[in-house]
């Protein structure tokens, strides 16, 4: 049993490498911050595309649905490898785009941003869709009957109500995204997991990796509780037809 | 008499394989109040939705103020066709489920479309909204959200909301069916006032009393066709058709 | 009623998936962090000797489960035969490999592993079986000609290797990219995401010959020695392995394997290289 503590909770090792792991964790947070904003926007964009009405937009709707299906099905790690392994070879793109080094962040950072955005955008689009569909259709009929266009109806009636229904499931997706930033370690982005594994190789001890996990715990746990609270509150509310499934 | 306000010719409407309207012809003159009765599934609500293009018919023509808004099957369903604007700015509709916007106050419900669709200024819209809400007896509820209003009050807001667009025709789709009995009267009174002011109205309803007192014409529909129509005194007191008699017998028994 | 039926369907599906997985893994030994089965590819009978290795790392270890091959693999098979055992290999990730053998996950490690003081804290090493050095690998036609010229550039290495240490210590201001597997670093070089790779010279040479498009800019003579690692205190096994190695060297098997994989004669020094455990 003491071996267990020695392997995972060697405080000396944790102490020695604390600032290193913390720096790495900040890189997880940075990746998260950038990717989550892009994913939220991209997801909304996809969700709105999917809602475009009428026969003439059917191909666009179809494409959007196909995109969402594909990127919810293929594992994020695979997408990550496809991007980091393949994009540099796409010679028709300028080097600056193939191997990005923007704002001082190295290319693994940007490959990870793209992968996370593409995949989580798809998941978030579904959350938005649930929110949109939870807005009673009668209101849309009323708005259209008053002469409001599809765009106006979405903007003034549907989306404002949809976004109040989705914080809980959306937060869940965001938490998932935060945790998935550790996947960037396999393409040599120096975030906390990768650094923890380096300490592991040096010291033959997993405490630094545990430390990285604990940092996630500290950040994610309060957020997860917040989600639980929001779900409870949503269920208790009596709003017209607005109960959403947490995906 | 000038061109009819609304003219429906040979309307057929299908939902998938279900034929809901099987050839309907109606003419409604300006200022006329027409009540449509019938059992559920007879296609009454669908008919209303054909008039304002929420559910355009597969076959038939719809003329509003002489203009054909449905040039052929389904053509009126184009999202950017002029017919849509034309129709929805002339035809107001009130729904059974009120369909108010819950995230807006009563006042805002009535001003929103005025500003966004008609381009009226905030001031103009608010002034008109206030006036209309007062007319329907809700002048003291302007800042209330729909969830604090009773069903009857909500429905009156819905009426005011539709009227704010200065429609030439008002459609009412069983607007009292979802209300508690004690709240029905206030809504019917509002509708009656509207009729007295000369509004052209197409009212789908179960309220026989209202039809008898306010309607210029009563139409009885069943199974996707018009079975009988005529002045209320005739249709309601002395129906010719067997189906009409049956239906009225059932309804009046309530 | 619908919900229970759905739940039942789901349970059946899960069960089906699980049984396929179990059937697929049947026959293999416990999986390690590298996954893959453990198989022998040479002759020799006797009690199995479990050997951990970070596969792939050509030309030392490569191939698929059941079909591993490479200098380390063949050498270890030969040594095992000499001591009456049968080598069975387990793919594992390099950064845990020393801790793993210390914990007894397998009995020995052969993985182009340099003997270092650090590592000796956890394991005991055999006599050296290979003399090595580091190399700087660059894209063909690159203007980089030496380790120093990688200053300030992006440099790929494999996590936990002596190459990584060398790069960290000797290259000023470089952006070090630690990849999980050696070949990942080489791929990154070829795709252009890193400008140089610091890696074991024989591996670099293999990359030049086999995958092409890369060249060695400089060899850095670090005088490294590879050893076979066993858990600390496993003196008996270590003696057996050393004995086996000696015999393999003496009867010419070592030379044969060496020439097969490196197209060179083994250096004289290796035959007399010794290493004091601890």
XYZ file of C-alpha atoms in Angstrom:
779
model
C 0.000 0.000 0.000
C 2.794 2.389 0.787
C 4.147 1.577 -2.635
C 0.917 2.931 -4.048
C 1.455 6.243 -2.346
C 5.086 6.257 -3.329
C 4.240 5.732 -6.995
C 1.447 8.256 -7.201
C 1.830 10.669 -4.351
C 5.512 11.226 -3.914
C 5.321 14.781 -2.678
C 8.977 15.468 -3.192
C 8.675 14.756 -6.851
C 5.436 16.709 -7.034
C 7.116 19.599 -5.316
C 10.208 19.532 -7.499
C 8.210 19.554 -10.684
C 5.241 21.609 -9.573
C 5.969 24.745 -11.540
C 6.830 22.694 -14.610
C 3.568 20.784 -14.516
C 1.657 23.937 -13.730
C 3.150 25.622 -16.774
C 2.078 22.633 -18.797
C -1.405 22.816 -17.333
C -1.633 26.458 -18.285
C -0.969 25.326 -21.817
C -3.905 22.932 -21.527
C -5.996 25.880 -20.407
C -4.757 28.030 -23.247
C -5.588 25.357 -25.792
C -8.980 24.973 -24.147
C -9.667 28.702 -24.141
C -8.991 29.090 -27.836
C -10.623 25.868 -28.972
C -13.759 26.221 -26.890
C -14.606 29.645 -28.247
C -14.095 28.481 -31.815
C -16.081 25.319 -31.190
C -18.990 27.249 -29.663
C -19.106 29.573 -32.649
C -18.607 26.859 -35.217
C -21.242 24.704 -33.528
C -23.767 27.545 -33.632
C -22.943 28.121 -37.270
C -23.534 24.446 -38.060
C -26.757 24.404 -36.065
C -28.109 27.427 -37.911
C -27.116 25.981 -41.268
C -29.010 22.880 -40.399
C -32.118 24.935 -39.721
C -32.251 26.668 -43.076
C -35.718 25.993 -44.405
C -37.054 25.171 -47.797
C -36.239 22.939 -50.698
C -33.507 25.108 -52.064
C -31.361 24.754 -48.957
C -31.684 20.991 -48.790
C -28.171 20.255 -50.114
C -26.677 22.576 -47.527
C -28.682 20.980 -44.760
C -27.648 17.550 -45.996
C -23.989 18.480 -46.012
C -24.215 19.882 -42.534
C -25.861 16.757 -41.209
C -23.228 14.619 -42.919
C -20.473 16.698 -41.384
C -21.953 16.390 -37.934
C -22.369 12.642 -38.325
C -18.806 12.129 -39.502
C -17.140 14.208 -36.854
C -19.153 12.767 -34.038
C -18.250 9.267 -35.154
C -14.528 9.402 -35.806
C -12.466 9.521 -32.612
C -10.830 12.819 -31.842
C -7.423 11.199 -31.561
C -7.662 9.863 -35.087
C -8.706 13.270 -36.410
C -5.787 14.783 -34.555
C -3.318 12.426 -36.214
C -4.884 12.916 -39.609
C -4.462 16.660 -39.292
C -0.972 16.735 -37.823
C 0.288 13.971 -40.051
C -1.359 15.032 -43.280
C -1.789 18.774 -43.409
C 1.925 19.570 -43.649
C 1.979 17.664 -46.927
C -0.870 19.565 -48.534
C 1.385 21.421 -50.895
C -1.329 23.507 -52.418
C -1.511 25.432 -49.151
C 1.099 28.019 -48.251
C 3.662 26.869 -45.718
C 2.395 29.315 -43.176
C -0.939 27.536 -43.122
C 0.365 24.006 -43.406
C 2.745 24.447 -40.504
C 1.290 27.281 -38.515
C 3.246 29.209 -35.977
C 0.807 32.003 -35.317
C 0.888 34.175 -32.235
C 3.946 32.348 -31.015
C 2.113 29.063 -30.590
C 3.740 26.028 -32.222
C 2.034 23.959 -34.887
C 0.871 21.140 -32.584
C -1.135 23.766 -30.739
C -2.925 24.828 -33.894
C -3.448 21.300 -35.171
C -5.045 20.530 -31.821
C -7.187 23.660 -32.023
C -8.446 22.647 -35.434
C -9.110 19.059 -34.414
C -10.925 20.090 -31.245
C -12.961 22.710 -33.058
C -13.980 20.381 -35.855
C -15.066 17.616 -33.510
C -16.564 19.592 -30.673
C -18.247 21.931 -33.119
C -20.209 18.908 -34.263
C -21.168 17.896 -30.735
C -22.113 21.422 -29.810
C -24.190 21.780 -32.931
C -26.342 18.959 -31.623
C -26.705 20.666 -28.270
C -27.784 23.862 -29.977
C -30.201 21.858 -32.087
C -31.814 20.370 -29.020
C -32.205 23.864 -27.653
C -33.637 25.184 -30.880
C -36.057 22.315 -31.233
C -37.178 22.780 -27.667
C -38.585 26.176 -28.547
C -42.252 25.435 -29.246
C -42.988 25.419 -32.947
C -46.115 27.448 -32.425
C -44.027 30.499 -31.663
C -42.230 30.094 -34.937
C -45.579 29.873 -36.699
C -46.729 32.999 -34.939
C -43.577 34.897 -35.806
C -43.714 33.840 -39.443
C -47.407 34.730 -39.593
C -46.580 38.192 -38.357
C -44.347 38.515 -41.385
C -40.984 37.892 -39.777
C -38.465 36.181 -42.031
C -36.746 32.943 -41.108
C -33.651 34.850 -40.113
C -35.555 37.316 -37.980
C -37.477 34.535 -36.320
C -34.274 32.709 -35.465
C -32.615 35.835 -34.240
C -35.353 37.324 -32.089
C -37.457 34.369 -31.055
C -35.686 31.045 -31.323
C -32.022 31.544 -30.515
C -32.556 33.786 -27.462
C -34.750 31.120 -25.946
C -32.625 28.212 -27.123
C -29.514 29.497 -25.415
C -31.236 29.632 -22.069
C -32.000 25.956 -22.308
C -28.569 24.651 -23.111
C -26.079 25.720 -20.434
C -26.040 22.317 -18.715
C -25.364 20.074 -21.707
C -23.120 22.684 -23.249
C -21.013 22.919 -20.121
C -20.669 19.145 -20.232
C -19.232 19.388 -23.718
C -16.903 22.143 -22.630
C -15.619 20.092 -19.737
C -15.038 17.213 -22.130
C -13.091 19.520 -24.384
C -10.920 20.671 -21.523
C -10.037 17.105 -20.663
C -9.374 16.223 -24.274
C -6.669 18.870 -24.544
C -4.387 16.225 -23.067
C -4.598 14.352 -26.372
C -2.340 17.002 -27.839
C 0.492 15.323 -25.955
C 0.761 12.709 -28.687
C 1.697 15.324 -31.229
C 4.328 16.745 -28.929
C 2.443 19.728 -27.565
C 4.156 20.366 -24.248
C 1.118 20.350 -22.037
C 0.872 18.919 -18.548
C 0.426 15.255 -19.428
C 3.401 15.185 -21.739
C 5.556 16.891 -19.132
C 4.305 14.525 -16.491
C 5.320 11.589 -18.657
C 8.769 13.046 -19.088
C 9.182 13.204 -15.349
C 7.930 9.642 -15.305
C 10.671 8.606 -17.691
C 13.293 10.368 -15.642
C 12.248 9.331 -12.187
C 10.358 6.096 -12.864
C 7.558 7.560 -10.813
C 4.049 8.609 -11.804
C 3.526 11.357 -9.249
C 3.980 14.135 -11.753
C 1.317 12.604 -13.963
C -0.925 12.359 -10.911
C -0.196 16.003 -10.213
C -1.375 16.875 -13.699
C -4.549 14.907 -13.045
C -5.102 16.721 -9.771
C -4.857 20.074 -11.495
C -7.641 19.003 -13.810
C -9.636 17.838 -10.830
C -9.350 21.205 -9.143
C -10.658 22.993 -12.222
C -13.232 20.519 -13.466
C -14.893 19.458 -10.232
C -16.547 22.804 -9.457
C -17.662 23.036 -13.075
C -19.170 19.568 -12.952
C -21.064 20.504 -9.817
C -22.308 23.593 -11.563
C -23.661 21.418 -14.343
C -25.478 19.219 -11.843
C -26.970 22.287 -10.235
C -28.109 23.675 -13.568
C -29.716 20.392 -14.551
C -31.618 20.242 -11.289
C -32.778 23.784 -11.679
C -33.884 23.164 -15.239
C -35.917 20.153 -14.253
C -37.603 21.973 -11.435
C -38.681 24.811 -13.626
C -42.080 24.630 -15.194
C -41.488 26.147 -18.575
C -43.589 25.349 -21.568
C -42.139 22.249 -23.217
C -38.553 23.048 -22.455
C -37.004 19.940 -20.861
C -33.752 19.110 -22.573
C -31.921 15.811 -22.561
C -28.357 16.107 -21.424
C -26.611 14.374 -24.290
C -69.670 44.584 -54.790
C -65.950 44.880 -55.132
C -63.638 41.922 -55.531
C -63.983 39.515 -52.598
C -61.495 39.951 -49.813
C -60.682 36.268 -49.789
C -61.435 33.765 -52.497
C -60.522 30.113 -52.226
C -60.991 27.937 -55.259
C -60.670 24.167 -55.438
C -58.326 23.903 -52.472
C -56.785 20.483 -51.995
C -54.266 19.788 -49.291
C -52.454 16.579 -48.426
C -50.214 15.670 -45.540
C -48.256 12.727 -46.813
C -50.956 10.274 -47.883
C -53.669 11.876 -45.844
C -55.979 14.077 -47.842
C -57.194 16.768 -45.510
C -58.890 19.177 -47.893
C -60.683 17.691 -50.844
C -61.782 20.630 -52.923
C -63.006 23.675 -51.028
C -64.434 26.873 -52.470
C -65.109 29.912 -50.336
C -65.600 33.583 -50.925
C -65.476 36.092 -48.150
C -66.443 39.684 -48.713
C -64.905 42.664 -47.015
C -66.261 43.159 -43.546
C -67.859 39.724 -43.484
C -67.578 37.546 -40.418
C -67.574 33.887 -41.339
C -67.629 31.147 -38.735
C -66.446 27.664 -39.660
C -67.716 24.735 -37.677
C -67.048 21.043 -37.900
C -65.647 17.995 -36.150
C -61.920 17.597 -35.608
C -60.114 16.338 -38.642
C -62.546 18.122 -40.924
C -59.755 20.371 -42.155
C -60.943 23.654 -40.685
C -57.608 24.692 -39.195
C -55.784 23.533 -42.274
C -57.999 25.741 -44.346
C -57.019 28.767 -42.302
C -53.392 27.880 -42.706
C -53.849 27.788 -46.443
C -55.052 31.340 -46.379
C -51.945 32.707 -44.715
C -49.612 30.226 -46.388
C -48.448 28.479 -43.251
C -49.501 25.326 -45.062
C -49.837 26.112 -48.747
C -52.288 23.930 -50.647
C -51.167 21.394 -53.225
C -53.926 22.299 -55.595
C -56.230 25.229 -55.991
C -55.989 28.979 -55.937
C -56.030 31.432 -53.127
C -56.913 35.007 -53.965
C -56.467 37.784 -51.474
C -57.915 41.086 -52.576
C -57.910 39.741 -56.074
C -54.272 38.677 -56.132
C -53.424 35.058 -56.729
C -50.960 34.228 -54.005
C -50.528 30.593 -54.888
C -49.499 30.497 -58.494
C -49.888 26.805 -58.936
C -49.006 23.905 -56.672
C -46.686 24.831 -53.921
C -45.299 27.932 -55.572
C -46.416 30.045 -52.696
C -44.035 28.219 -50.436
C -40.967 29.980 -51.725
C -39.230 31.663 -48.880
C -38.501 34.826 -50.732
C -41.556 35.084 -52.879
C -43.398 38.340 -52.745
C -46.590 36.510 -52.083
C -45.443 35.622 -48.603
C -44.913 39.220 -47.614
C -48.096 40.316 -49.291
C -50.137 37.717 -47.488
C -48.667 38.011 -44.058
C -48.962 41.746 -44.005
C -52.616 41.563 -44.826
C -53.672 38.511 -42.941
C -53.446 38.257 -39.186
C -53.892 35.016 -37.303
C -54.586 34.095 -33.703
C -53.800 30.549 -32.578
C -55.413 28.177 -30.164
C -52.212 27.957 -28.120
C -51.684 31.758 -28.061
C -48.015 31.306 -29.067
C -46.885 34.453 -27.330
C -43.149 35.015 -27.026
C -42.436 34.126 -23.408
C -39.186 36.045 -23.224
C -40.881 39.317 -24.123
C -43.372 41.454 -22.200
C -46.895 41.916 -23.441
C -45.924 45.268 -24.878
C -42.843 43.839 -26.553
C -44.845 40.990 -28.046
C -46.957 43.564 -29.803
C -44.129 45.884 -30.864
C -41.605 43.334 -32.096
C -43.032 42.555 -35.512
C -44.051 46.163 -36.026
C -40.451 47.230 -35.737
C -38.797 44.341 -37.505
C -41.251 43.744 -40.293
C -42.985 47.069 -40.848
C -39.992 49.148 -39.877
C -41.888 51.384 -37.516
C -39.887 53.352 -35.020
C -39.788 52.255 -31.415
C -41.969 55.123 -30.367
C -44.551 54.554 -33.068
C -44.712 50.860 -32.314
C -45.067 51.364 -28.602
C -47.794 53.936 -29.057
C -49.776 51.624 -31.274
C -49.194 48.663 -29.018
C -50.340 50.565 -25.981
C -53.469 51.678 -27.766
C -54.317 48.163 -28.900
C -53.641 46.594 -25.554
C -55.889 49.146 -23.951
C -58.548 48.359 -26.465
C -58.508 44.721 -25.505
C -58.595 45.686 -21.866
C -54.995 45.046 -20.898
C -53.693 48.581 -20.547
C -52.410 47.818 -17.059
C -50.519 44.674 -18.074
C -48.078 46.163 -20.538
C -44.958 45.179 -18.651
C -46.124 41.714 -17.676
C -44.577 38.577 -19.084
C -46.933 36.012 -20.559
C -46.372 33.546 -17.751
C -48.005 35.894 -15.255
C -51.085 36.385 -17.416
C -54.167 34.213 -17.483
C -55.086 32.300 -20.613
C -57.715 34.785 -21.543
C -55.358 37.683 -21.083
C -52.689 35.985 -23.146
C -55.115 35.389 -25.951
C -56.106 39.035 -25.925
C -52.458 40.003 -26.174
C -52.222 37.650 -29.128
C -55.140 39.422 -30.764
C -53.561 42.804 -30.151
C -50.282 41.475 -31.559
C -51.956 40.437 -34.778
C -53.921 43.675 -35.043
C -50.780 45.748 -34.652
C -49.808 44.785 -38.176
C -52.943 46.477 -39.540
C -54.263 43.401 -41.237
C -57.154 43.459 -43.653
C -58.304 40.034 -42.559
C -58.161 38.278 -39.220
C -58.099 34.486 -38.901
C -59.047 32.866 -35.609
C -58.127 29.226 -35.100
C -60.219 27.839 -32.234
C -58.919 30.595 -30.060
C -61.038 29.761 -27.045
C -60.709 25.996 -27.080
C -57.721 26.010 -24.747
C -59.247 28.380 -22.238
C -61.013 27.750 -18.986
C -64.710 28.429 -19.439
C -64.733 31.559 -17.304
C -62.058 33.132 -19.474
C -63.751 32.441 -22.770
C -66.161 35.347 -22.551
C -63.545 38.082 -22.410
C -61.951 36.816 -25.602
C -65.251 36.429 -27.418
C -66.196 39.940 -26.381
C -62.991 41.253 -27.878
C -63.731 39.418 -31.092
C -67.242 40.719 -31.151
C -66.018 44.285 -30.853
C -63.649 43.671 -33.708
C -66.475 42.380 -35.869
C -68.577 45.403 -35.050
C -65.726 47.627 -36.157
C -65.945 46.024 -39.566
C -63.008 43.631 -39.620
C -63.154 40.787 -42.109
C -62.918 37.668 -39.996
C -62.623 33.939 -40.617
C -63.321 32.189 -37.347
C -62.914 28.486 -36.724
C -64.715 27.794 -33.495
C -66.881 25.523 -31.402
C -68.703 28.439 -29.837
C -72.133 28.083 -31.427
C -73.484 30.998 -29.445
C -70.864 33.301 -30.840
C -71.546 32.057 -34.342
C -75.217 32.636 -33.951
C -74.838 36.184 -32.685
C -71.863 37.552 -34.545
C -71.439 35.634 -37.777
C -72.736 36.863 -41.093
C -72.310 33.378 -42.465
C -71.747 29.969 -41.019
C -69.946 27.202 -42.845
C -70.064 23.589 -41.761
C -67.185 21.410 -42.846
C -66.695 17.695 -42.551
C -64.129 15.322 -43.944
C -62.318 17.913 -46.036
C -65.305 19.445 -47.814
C -67.916 22.094 -47.159
C -71.146 20.364 -46.305
C -73.374 23.364 -45.809
C -73.183 27.106 -45.587
C -75.506 30.015 -45.087
C -76.715 32.567 -42.572
C -76.496 31.378 -38.968
C -80.252 31.290 -38.544
C -80.508 28.755 -41.322
C -77.546 26.524 -40.731
C -77.748 26.448 -36.992
C -81.537 26.308 -36.482
C -82.626 24.507 -39.650
C -79.755 22.574 -41.106
C -80.492 20.892 -44.374
C -77.833 18.224 -44.371
C -77.907 15.152 -42.200
C -74.263 15.496 -41.206
C -74.841 19.030 -40.039
C -77.756 17.952 -37.947
C -75.733 15.190 -36.396
C -72.862 17.460 -35.532
C -75.030 20.200 -34.098
C -76.964 17.666 -32.099
C -73.753 16.471 -30.504
C -72.398 19.931 -29.890
C -75.547 21.412 -28.503
C -75.907 18.552 -26.109
C -72.947 19.932 -24.177
C -42.201 -1.132 -22.437
C -40.124 0.525 -25.153
C -37.504 1.634 -22.708
C -36.844 -1.844 -21.360
C -36.583 -3.231 -24.839
C -34.109 -0.547 -25.766
C -32.077 -1.263 -22.671
C -32.069 -4.969 -23.461
C -30.893 -4.324 -27.017
C -28.152 -2.110 -25.717
C -27.020 -4.728 -23.217
C -26.909 -7.416 -25.910
C -24.854 -5.142 -28.150
C -22.408 -4.410 -25.359
C -22.113 -8.116 -24.564
C -21.487 -8.909 -28.221
C -18.760 -6.305 -28.458
C -17.172 -7.518 -25.260
C -17.085 -11.129 -26.382
C -15.511 -10.185 -29.697
C -12.862 -8.250 -27.842
C -12.146 -11.110 -25.487
C -11.993 -13.606 -28.359
C -9.628 -11.352 -30.245
C -7.275 -11.064 -27.311
C -7.434 -14.756 -26.511
C -4.055 -16.437 -26.573
C -2.086 -13.271 -26.080
C -0.619 -12.356 -22.757
C -1.506 -9.275 -20.744
C -1.432 -6.151 -22.779
C 0.986 -3.434 -21.913
C 0.785 0.250 -22.596
C 2.014 -0.443 -26.073
C -0.615 -3.063 -26.716
C -0.039 -5.944 -29.051
C 0.542 -9.561 -28.268
C 3.609 -11.376 -27.216
C 5.009 -13.876 -29.656
C 8.235 -15.570 -30.405
C 9.661 -15.571 -33.851
C 12.596 -17.797 -33.508
C 13.222 -21.374 -32.639
C 14.299 -22.604 -29.283
C 12.310 -24.317 -26.643
C 12.308 -23.974 -22.942
C 10.624 -21.797 -20.442
C 9.466 -18.491 -21.854
C 11.480 -15.381 -21.065
C 9.304 -12.292 -21.133
C 11.097 -9.373 -22.724
C 9.855 -5.824 -22.988
C 10.711 -3.579 -25.925
C 9.449 -0.327 -27.375
C 8.377 -1.341 -30.834
C 8.861 0.054 -33.486
C 12.387 1.411 -33.414
C 13.997 0.185 -36.577
C 16.442 -1.373 -37.133
C 16.521 -2.593 -33.548
C 12.914 -3.681 -33.197
C 10.092 -3.566 -35.680
C 7.286 -5.586 -37.151
C 3.889 -6.765 -36.011
C 2.903 -8.932 -33.062
C 3.865 -12.484 -33.888
C 6.350 -11.201 -36.378
C 8.763 -9.010 -34.554
C 12.180 -8.615 -36.028
C 15.260 -6.429 -35.748
C 18.737 -6.481 -34.261
C 17.599 -6.467 -30.640
C 14.949 -9.073 -31.293
C 17.226 -11.538 -33.023
C 20.035 -11.001 -30.540
C 17.744 -11.588 -27.609
C 16.313 -14.716 -29.185
C 19.809 -16.047 -29.651
C 20.800 -15.248 -26.085
C 17.635 -16.815 -24.712
C 18.315 -20.003 -26.644
C 21.787 -20.158 -25.170
C 20.378 -20.133 -21.669
C 17.652 -22.604 -22.475
C 14.800 -20.143 -22.574
C 12.438 -18.869 -25.264
C 12.168 -15.121 -25.725
C 8.643 -13.692 -25.800
C 8.379 -10.009 -26.590
C 5.933 -7.426 -25.298
C 5.495 -4.072 -26.931
C 5.582 -1.319 -24.363
C 6.103 2.414 -24.285
C 9.638 3.554 -23.735
C 9.137 5.979 -20.933
C 7.769 3.357 -18.566
C 9.914 0.487 -19.721
C 12.477 0.622 -16.923
C 9.896 0.999 -14.240
C 7.965 -1.846 -15.793
C 10.845 -4.302 -15.673
C 11.581 -3.178 -12.140
C 7.983 -3.987 -11.235
C 8.296 -7.390 -12.834
C 5.976 -6.753 -15.745
C 8.544 -8.631 -17.776
C 11.862 -10.182 -16.908
C 14.167 -8.280 -19.213
C 14.267 -5.284 -21.489
C 16.043 -4.965 -24.777
C 15.146 -1.727 -26.471
C 18.211 0.103 -27.757
C 18.471 1.339 -24.204
C 21.566 3.286 -23.269
C 23.164 2.444 -19.950
C 22.878 5.549 -17.789
C 23.317 6.296 -14.117
C 19.769 7.515 -13.932
C 18.388 4.289 -15.250
C 20.625 2.252 -13.017
C 18.643 3.610 -10.113
C 15.823 1.381 -11.177
C 17.366 -1.500 -13.118
C 20.527 -3.503 -13.552
C 22.216 -3.617 -16.939
C 24.009 -6.438 -18.678
C 27.322 -6.031 -20.384
C 27.011 -3.683 -23.318
C 25.822 -5.344 -26.492
C 26.042 -2.380 -28.809
C 28.128 0.770 -29.079
C 26.175 3.738 -30.233
C 26.087 7.457 -30.687
C 23.571 10.118 -31.552
C 22.926 11.641 -34.910
C 21.322 14.773 -36.190
C 18.792 13.913 -38.858
C 17.617 16.575 -41.263
C 15.628 16.771 -44.440
C 17.588 16.027 -47.584
C 19.177 19.201 -48.857
C 18.720 21.078 -45.620
C 21.222 23.769 -44.819
C 21.647 22.489 -41.293
C 24.958 20.694 -40.986
C 25.517 20.282 -37.260
C 23.972 20.070 -33.826
C 24.791 23.717 -33.122
C 23.023 24.863 -36.238
C 19.781 23.598 -34.722
C 19.914 26.486 -32.308
C 16.582 28.231 -32.059
C 14.897 25.704 -34.327
C 12.281 23.033 -33.774
C 13.882 19.706 -32.919
C 12.068 16.397 -32.716
C 13.128 13.691 -30.249
C 11.636 10.618 -28.694
C 10.377 11.031 -25.139
C 12.652 9.662 -22.463
C 15.664 8.976 -24.676
C 19.276 10.018 -24.444
C 18.675 11.856 -27.686
C 16.196 14.071 -25.881
C 18.714 14.763 -23.141
C 21.420 15.590 -25.628
C 19.162 17.978 -27.482
C 18.067 19.702 -24.299
C 21.602 20.146 -23.064
C 23.475 20.993 -26.201
C 21.118 22.989 -28.390
C 20.541 26.508 -27.249
C 17.074 27.972 -27.434
C 15.650 25.125 -29.421
C 12.006 24.181 -29.342
C 12.143 20.522 -28.343
C 9.253 18.359 -29.496
C 9.069 15.086 -27.571
C 7.184 12.426 -29.509
C 5.870 9.191 -28.048
C 7.626 7.047 -30.649
C 10.901 7.454 -32.514
C 9.292 7.069 -35.934
C 6.843 9.879 -35.036
C 9.785 12.238 -34.782
C 11.122 11.114 -38.139
C 7.686 11.626 -39.685
C 7.528 15.095 -38.242
C 10.857 15.813 -39.865
C 9.668 14.588 -43.225
C 6.468 16.581 -43.064
C 8.395 19.662 -42.166
C 6.918 20.330 -38.749
C 10.333 19.962 -37.153
C 13.596 21.018 -38.716
C 15.865 18.446 -37.176
C 15.727 15.227 -35.195
C 18.218 14.037 -32.607
C 18.094 10.299 -32.358
C 20.261 7.195 -32.072
C 22.662 7.076 -35.001
C 21.738 3.576 -36.228
C 18.074 4.523 -36.185
C 18.904 7.654 -38.133
C 20.885 5.628 -40.631
C 17.984 3.252 -41.023
C 15.674 6.180 -41.673
C 18.010 7.477 -44.367
C 18.124 4.102 -46.080
C 14.611 2.908 -45.636
C 12.344 5.900 -45.655
C 14.391 8.329 -47.690
C 14.166 12.062 -48.025
C 16.331 12.573 -44.973
C 20.045 12.711 -44.374
C 22.395 12.697 -41.452
C 23.872 16.119 -40.827
C 26.202 15.160 -38.064
C 27.026 12.260 -35.863
C 27.577 13.104 -32.239
C 29.909 10.612 -30.605
C 28.328 10.172 -27.236
C 29.958 6.808 -26.645
C 26.760 5.258 -25.549
C 26.442 1.624 -24.756
C 23.246 -0.306 -25.023
C 22.529 -2.884 -22.394
C 19.885 -5.425 -21.594
C 18.050 -4.417 -18.445
C 16.667 -6.607 -15.694
C 15.010 -5.707 -12.430
C 17.371 -4.539 -9.724
C 18.768 -7.404 -7.759
C 18.038 -10.054 -10.353
C 21.646 -11.130 -10.240
C 21.070 -14.704 -11.312
C 19.180 -13.788 -14.450
C 21.694 -11.068 -15.209
C 24.581 -13.536 -14.983
C 22.748 -15.903 -17.299
C 22.133 -13.173 -19.823
C 25.730 -12.005 -19.696
C 26.840 -15.579 -20.183
C 24.453 -16.013 -23.070
C 25.667 -12.816 -24.677
C 29.260 -13.938 -24.361
C 28.508 -17.254 -26.025
C 26.567 -15.589 -28.819
C 29.505 -13.319 -29.461
C 32.017 -16.132 -29.352
C 30.317 -18.481 -31.765
C 29.852 -15.891 -34.485
C 26.086 -15.511 -34.154
C 26.492 -11.965 -32.930
C 28.598 -11.028 -35.964
C 26.034 -12.550 -38.303
C 23.132 -10.658 -36.783
C 25.115 -7.455 -36.624
C 26.102 -7.605 -40.263
C 22.570 -8.446 -41.277
C 21.113 -5.328 -39.740
C 23.926 -2.823 -40.028
C 25.831 -4.003 -43.095
C 28.992 -3.506 -41.104
C 31.391 -5.558 -39.090
C 30.872 -5.183 -35.386
C 33.517 -3.013 -33.700
C 36.166 -4.953 -31.830
C 35.469 -3.040 -28.663
C 32.080 -4.592 -28.166
C 33.474 -8.028 -27.623
C 35.348 -6.980 -24.567
C 32.952 -4.393 -23.221
C 31.864 -5.112 -19.734
C 29.656 -3.399 -17.278
C 29.544 -3.671 -13.571
C 25.991 -3.898 -12.370
C 25.315 -1.101 -9.914
